[in-house]
Amino acid sequence: MTTISTATQILGGDDRGLQAVLLDMDGTLVDTEDYWWQAECSLFADLGHQLTAEDRAHVVGGPMTRVIDHLLSSTGVDLSPADLTVLINQRFVDLLGGGVPLMPGAERLLNTLAAHGVPAALVSASHRHIIDIVLRSLGAEHFAFSVAGDEVPRTKPHPDPYLEAARRLGADPARCVVVEDAPTGVRAAEAAGCPVIAVPSVAPIEPAPGRLVLSSLEQVDLELLRSLVTSRV
């Protein structure tokens, strides 16, 4: 894996423009939101409960603590949060099987960032062991590092994961563009002070100041990323 000490070093000391791109994983770079939903639905079917579209709207984008709280509350199953977390994660790992499909435009975007020396960090609400499995398909070499949901005191929708990524890069959050697919992650990024590109996967996301909503990663290029920073600094 490439080691990047600070964004400023990579960008040759530029103190005005884009310093880094911070990317969500599930539903943003890899098409795994359906995998999570399948894992949850199949598990609860075995437990005698049918999950609904309303349930899906509550759980999309995590974090796992919120997913677990909602599913326990809505179904009333007699499991501890810790046990349910283990069962869902295991179902998800089983579904990953031979690999994870990338979202359209993901590989091109990652290659573009690497070619132009723009640091990228993976920032996910998923736990470390899940990220490490997905990185086999996504390519760990594309990222300076990854931040997992179980490695920060508070995960999304709190700003902590994105603030931690910016801190580790030595970057200003206002000059780190975040790419997200779910409202939970968008809230986390905006609370951290980052400009956001939202590419919704399941739940709708409305445009807002400092937030650009697109239909595909294929619309994201370096010029667009830089413009989101220069319009704010």
Short mmCIF file of C-alpha atoms in Angstrom, two decimals:
data_model
loop_
_atom_site.label_atom_id
_atom_site.label_comp_id
_atom_site.label_asym_id
_atom_site.label_seq_id
_atom_site.Cartn_x
_atom_site.Cartn_y
_atom_site.Cartn_z
CA MET A 1 0.00 0.00 0.00
CA THR A 2 1.19 3.49 -0.79
CA THR A 3 2.12 5.47 2.30
CA ILE A 4 1.18 9.16 2.18
CA SER A 5 2.31 11.28 5.10
CA THR A 6 0.49 14.53 4.36
CA ALA A 7 -1.65 15.88 1.57
CA THR A 8 0.49 19.00 1.41
CA GLN A 9 3.59 17.00 0.61
CA ILE A 10 1.80 15.26 -2.23
CA LEU A 11 0.47 18.51 -3.62
CA GLY A 12 3.79 20.27 -3.45
CA GLY A 13 2.74 22.71 -0.75
CA ASP A 14 -0.31 24.12 -2.54
CA ASP A 15 -2.28 25.96 0.16
CA ARG A 16 -5.43 26.73 -1.83
CA GLY A 17 -6.78 23.74 -3.74
CA LEU A 18 -7.94 20.18 -3.37
CA GLN A 19 -5.89 18.26 -0.80
CA ALA A 20 -7.59 14.86 -0.71
CA VAL A 21 -10.64 12.83 -1.64
CA LEU A 22 -12.34 10.81 1.11
CA LEU A 23 -14.52 7.99 -0.16
CA ASP A 24 -17.24 5.92 1.41
CA MET A 25 -17.21 2.21 0.57
CA ASP A 26 -20.57 0.39 0.59
CA GLY A 27 -22.87 1.67 -2.13
CA THR A 28 -20.35 4.32 -3.21
CA LEU A 29 -17.34 2.42 -4.56
CA VAL A 30 -18.66 -1.13 -4.32
CA ASP A 31 -22.15 -2.43 -5.00
CA THR A 32 -22.69 -3.99 -1.58
CA GLU A 33 -25.81 -2.27 -0.21
CA ASP A 34 -27.91 -5.10 -1.67
CA TYR A 35 -25.56 -7.61 -0.02
CA TRP A 36 -26.18 -6.05 3.39
CA TRP A 37 -29.93 -6.03 2.80
CA GLN A 38 -29.90 -9.66 1.63
CA ALA A 39 -27.92 -10.63 4.73
CA GLU A 40 -30.38 -8.86 7.01
CA CYS A 41 -33.48 -10.16 5.22
CA SER A 42 -32.32 -13.78 5.07
CA LEU A 43 -31.30 -13.79 8.72
CA PHE A 44 -34.58 -12.33 9.93
CA ALA A 45 -36.57 -14.65 7.67
CA ASP A 46 -34.87 -17.54 9.47
CA LEU A 47 -35.90 -15.90 12.74
CA GLY A 48 -39.54 -15.63 11.56
CA HIS A 49 -39.66 -11.97 10.53
CA GLN A 50 -40.08 -10.29 7.14
CA LEU A 51 -38.25 -7.00 6.78
CA THR A 52 -39.93 -4.24 4.78
CA ALA A 53 -38.94 -1.40 2.48
CA GLU A 54 -39.46 0.91 5.46
CA ASP A 55 -36.89 -1.09 7.39
CA ARG A 56 -34.46 -0.75 4.52
CA ALA A 57 -34.82 3.03 4.49
CA HIS A 58 -33.83 3.03 8.18
CA VAL A 59 -30.78 0.79 7.87
CA VAL A 60 -29.18 1.92 4.59
CA GLY A 61 -25.75 3.44 5.09
CA GLY A 62 -25.32 2.14 8.65
CA PRO A 63 -23.75 2.55 11.10
CA MET A 64 -24.12 -0.96 12.49
CA THR A 65 -25.22 0.30 15.90
CA ARG A 66 -28.15 2.14 14.35
CA VAL A 67 -28.98 -0.84 12.10
CA ILE A 68 -29.02 -3.19 15.09
CA ASP A 69 -31.08 -0.82 17.25
CA HIS A 70 -33.71 -0.44 14.53
CA LEU A 71 -33.95 -4.14 13.67
CA LEU A 72 -34.25 -5.19 17.31
CA SER A 73 -36.88 -2.54 17.93
CA SER A 74 -38.95 -3.27 14.80
CA THR A 75 -38.89 -7.07 15.08
CA GLY A 76 -38.57 -7.73 18.80
CA VAL A 77 -36.25 -10.71 18.29
CA ASP A 78 -34.71 -12.11 21.44
CA LEU A 79 -31.05 -11.46 20.66
CA SER A 80 -28.46 -9.19 22.20
CA PRO A 81 -27.08 -6.37 20.04
CA ALA A 82 -23.66 -8.05 20.09
CA ASP A 83 -25.04 -11.42 18.95
CA LEU A 84 -27.13 -9.86 16.17
CA THR A 85 -24.12 -7.88 14.95
CA VAL A 86 -22.07 -11.08 14.67
CA LEU A 87 -24.86 -12.91 12.81
CA ILE A 88 -25.43 -10.12 10.26
CA ASN A 89 -21.72 -9.65 9.63
CA GLN A 90 -21.28 -13.39 9.07
CA ARG A 91 -24.18 -13.50 6.59
CA PHE A 92 -22.64 -10.54 4.76
CA VAL A 93 -19.20 -12.15 4.61
CA ASP A 94 -20.77 -15.34 3.25
CA LEU A 95 -22.49 -13.36 0.49
CA LEU A 96 -19.24 -11.66 -0.55
CA GLY A 97 -18.07 -15.03 -1.81
CA GLY A 98 -15.88 -14.62 -4.87
CA GLY A 99 -15.64 -10.85 -4.85
CA VAL A 100 -17.49 -7.55 -4.83
CA PRO A 101 -18.71 -5.68 -7.92
CA LEU A 102 -17.41 -2.12 -8.26
CA MET A 103 -19.82 0.73 -8.93
CA PRO A 104 -19.70 2.22 -12.44
CA GLY A 105 -16.90 4.79 -12.63
CA ALA A 106 -15.21 3.70 -9.38
CA GLU A 107 -12.08 2.22 -10.93
CA ARG A 108 -11.66 5.15 -13.32
CA LEU A 109 -12.00 7.65 -10.47
CA LEU A 110 -9.45 5.87 -8.29
CA ASN A 111 -7.00 5.60 -11.17
CA THR A 112 -7.46 9.31 -11.96
CA LEU A 113 -6.68 10.32 -8.38
CA ALA A 114 -3.57 8.13 -8.35
CA ALA A 115 -2.36 9.45 -11.71
CA HIS A 116 -2.58 13.06 -10.48
CA GLY A 117 -1.14 12.42 -7.02
CA VAL A 118 -4.33 13.26 -5.14
CA PRO A 119 -4.44 11.29 -1.86
CA ALA A 120 -7.50 9.10 -1.36
CA ALA A 121 -8.71 7.58 1.90
CA LEU A 122 -11.46 5.03 2.39
CA VAL A 123 -13.83 6.05 5.19
CA SER A 124 -16.50 3.47 6.03
CA ALA A 125 -18.98 2.69 8.79
CA SER A 126 -18.22 -0.99 8.17
CA HIS A 127 -15.98 -2.80 10.62
CA ARG A 128 -12.30 -3.46 9.93
CA HIS A 129 -12.65 -7.14 9.04
CA ILE A 130 -15.33 -6.28 6.46
CA ILE A 131 -13.23 -3.50 4.91
CA ASP A 132 -10.22 -5.80 4.61
CA ILE A 133 -12.31 -8.37 2.71
CA VAL A 134 -13.76 -5.75 0.34
CA LEU A 135 -10.32 -4.24 -0.28
CA ARG A 136 -9.31 -7.50 -1.97
CA SER A 137 -11.71 -6.55 -4.77
CA LEU A 138 -11.36 -2.78 -4.54
CA GLY A 139 -7.58 -2.66 -4.28
CA ALA A 140 -5.88 -1.43 -1.11
CA GLU A 141 -3.17 0.18 -3.25
CA HIS A 142 -5.64 2.90 -4.26
CA PHE A 143 -5.78 4.32 -0.73
CA ALA A 144 -3.35 5.96 1.65
CA PHE A 145 -5.29 4.21 4.44
CA SER A 146 -8.80 3.27 5.48
CA VAL A 147 -10.85 4.29 8.52
CA ALA A 148 -13.29 1.68 9.83
CA GLY A 149 -16.43 2.24 11.86
CA ASP A 150 -15.07 0.28 14.81
CA GLU A 151 -11.85 2.33 14.90
CA VAL A 152 -13.31 5.70 15.90
CA PRO A 153 -15.15 6.71 19.11
CA ARG A 154 -18.24 7.68 17.09
CA THR A 155 -18.91 6.62 13.52
CA LYS A 156 -21.25 8.13 10.91
CA PRO A 157 -23.44 10.23 11.12
CA HIS A 158 -20.95 11.85 13.51
CA PRO A 159 -18.04 13.73 11.88
CA ASP A 160 -15.34 11.71 13.67
CA PRO A 161 -14.37 9.35 10.79
CA TYR A 162 -13.89 12.17 8.29
CA LEU A 163 -12.09 14.38 10.80
CA GLU A 164 -9.77 11.47 11.59
CA ALA A 165 -9.03 10.90 7.89
CA ALA A 166 -8.23 14.59 7.36
CA ARG A 167 -6.05 14.62 10.48
CA ARG A 168 -4.07 11.59 9.32
CA LEU A 169 -3.50 13.25 5.95
CA GLY A 170 -2.52 16.56 7.51
CA ALA A 171 -5.28 18.16 5.46
CA ASP A 172 -7.93 20.82 6.01
CA PRO A 173 -11.40 19.16 6.00
CA ALA A 174 -12.71 22.07 3.92
CA ARG A 175 -10.27 21.00 1.17
CA CYS A 176 -11.14 17.29 1.30
CA VAL A 177 -14.00 16.32 -0.99
CA VAL A 178 -16.12 13.48 0.36
CA VAL A 179 -17.93 11.07 -1.96
CA GLU A 180 -20.92 9.36 -0.33
CA ASP A 181 -24.07 7.45 -1.27
CA ALA A 182 -26.25 7.60 1.87
CA PRO A 183 -27.77 10.39 3.98
CA THR A 184 -25.95 9.11 7.08
CA GLY A 185 -22.56 9.55 5.46
CA VAL A 186 -23.48 12.90 3.94
CA ARG A 187 -24.40 14.20 7.39
CA ALA A 188 -21.08 12.98 8.78
CA ALA A 189 -19.07 14.65 6.01
CA GLU A 190 -20.91 17.94 6.27
CA ALA A 191 -20.56 17.96 10.06
CA ALA A 192 -16.81 17.59 9.50
CA GLY A 193 -16.83 20.64 7.21
CA CYS A 194 -16.12 18.80 3.96
CA PRO A 195 -17.65 19.56 0.56
CA VAL A 196 -19.69 16.56 -0.55
CA ILE A 197 -20.51 14.73 -3.75
CA ALA A 198 -23.52 12.48 -3.15
CA VAL A 199 -24.29 9.63 -5.53
CA PRO A 200 -27.42 8.10 -3.94
CA SER A 201 -27.65 4.30 -4.05
CA VAL A 202 -30.89 3.53 -2.20
CA ALA A 203 -32.16 6.47 -0.14
CA PRO A 204 -32.73 9.79 -1.93
CA ILE A 205 -30.47 12.76 -1.18
CA GLU A 206 -31.43 16.33 -1.96
CA PRO A 207 -28.96 18.98 -3.21
CA ALA A 208 -27.88 21.57 -0.62
CA PRO A 209 -25.22 24.27 -0.25
CA GLY A 210 -21.83 22.61 -0.36
CA ARG A 211 -23.40 19.37 -1.60
CA LEU A 212 -23.53 18.21 -5.22
CA VAL A 213 -25.87 15.32 -6.05
CA LEU A 214 -25.00 13.22 -9.10
CA SER A 215 -26.43 10.05 -10.61
CA SER A 216 -23.13 8.21 -11.13
CA LEU A 217 -19.44 8.24 -10.25
CA GLU A 218 -18.86 8.38 -13.99
CA GLN A 219 -19.73 12.09 -13.75
CA VAL A 220 -16.93 12.75 -11.26
CA ASP A 221 -13.61 13.98 -12.64
CA LEU A 222 -10.63 15.90 -11.29
CA GLU A 223 -11.84 19.26 -12.61
CA LEU A 224 -15.14 18.84 -10.77
CA LEU A 225 -13.42 17.80 -7.54
CA ARG A 226 -11.12 20.79 -7.66
CA SER A 227 -14.00 23.17 -8.39
CA LEU A 228 -15.83 22.14 -5.22
CA VAL A 229 -12.85 23.25 -3.14
CA THR A 230 -11.94 26.44 -5.00
CA SER A 231 -15.54 27.63 -4.71
CA ARG A 232 -15.25 27.46 -0.89
CA VAL A 233 -11.70 28.67 -0.13
#
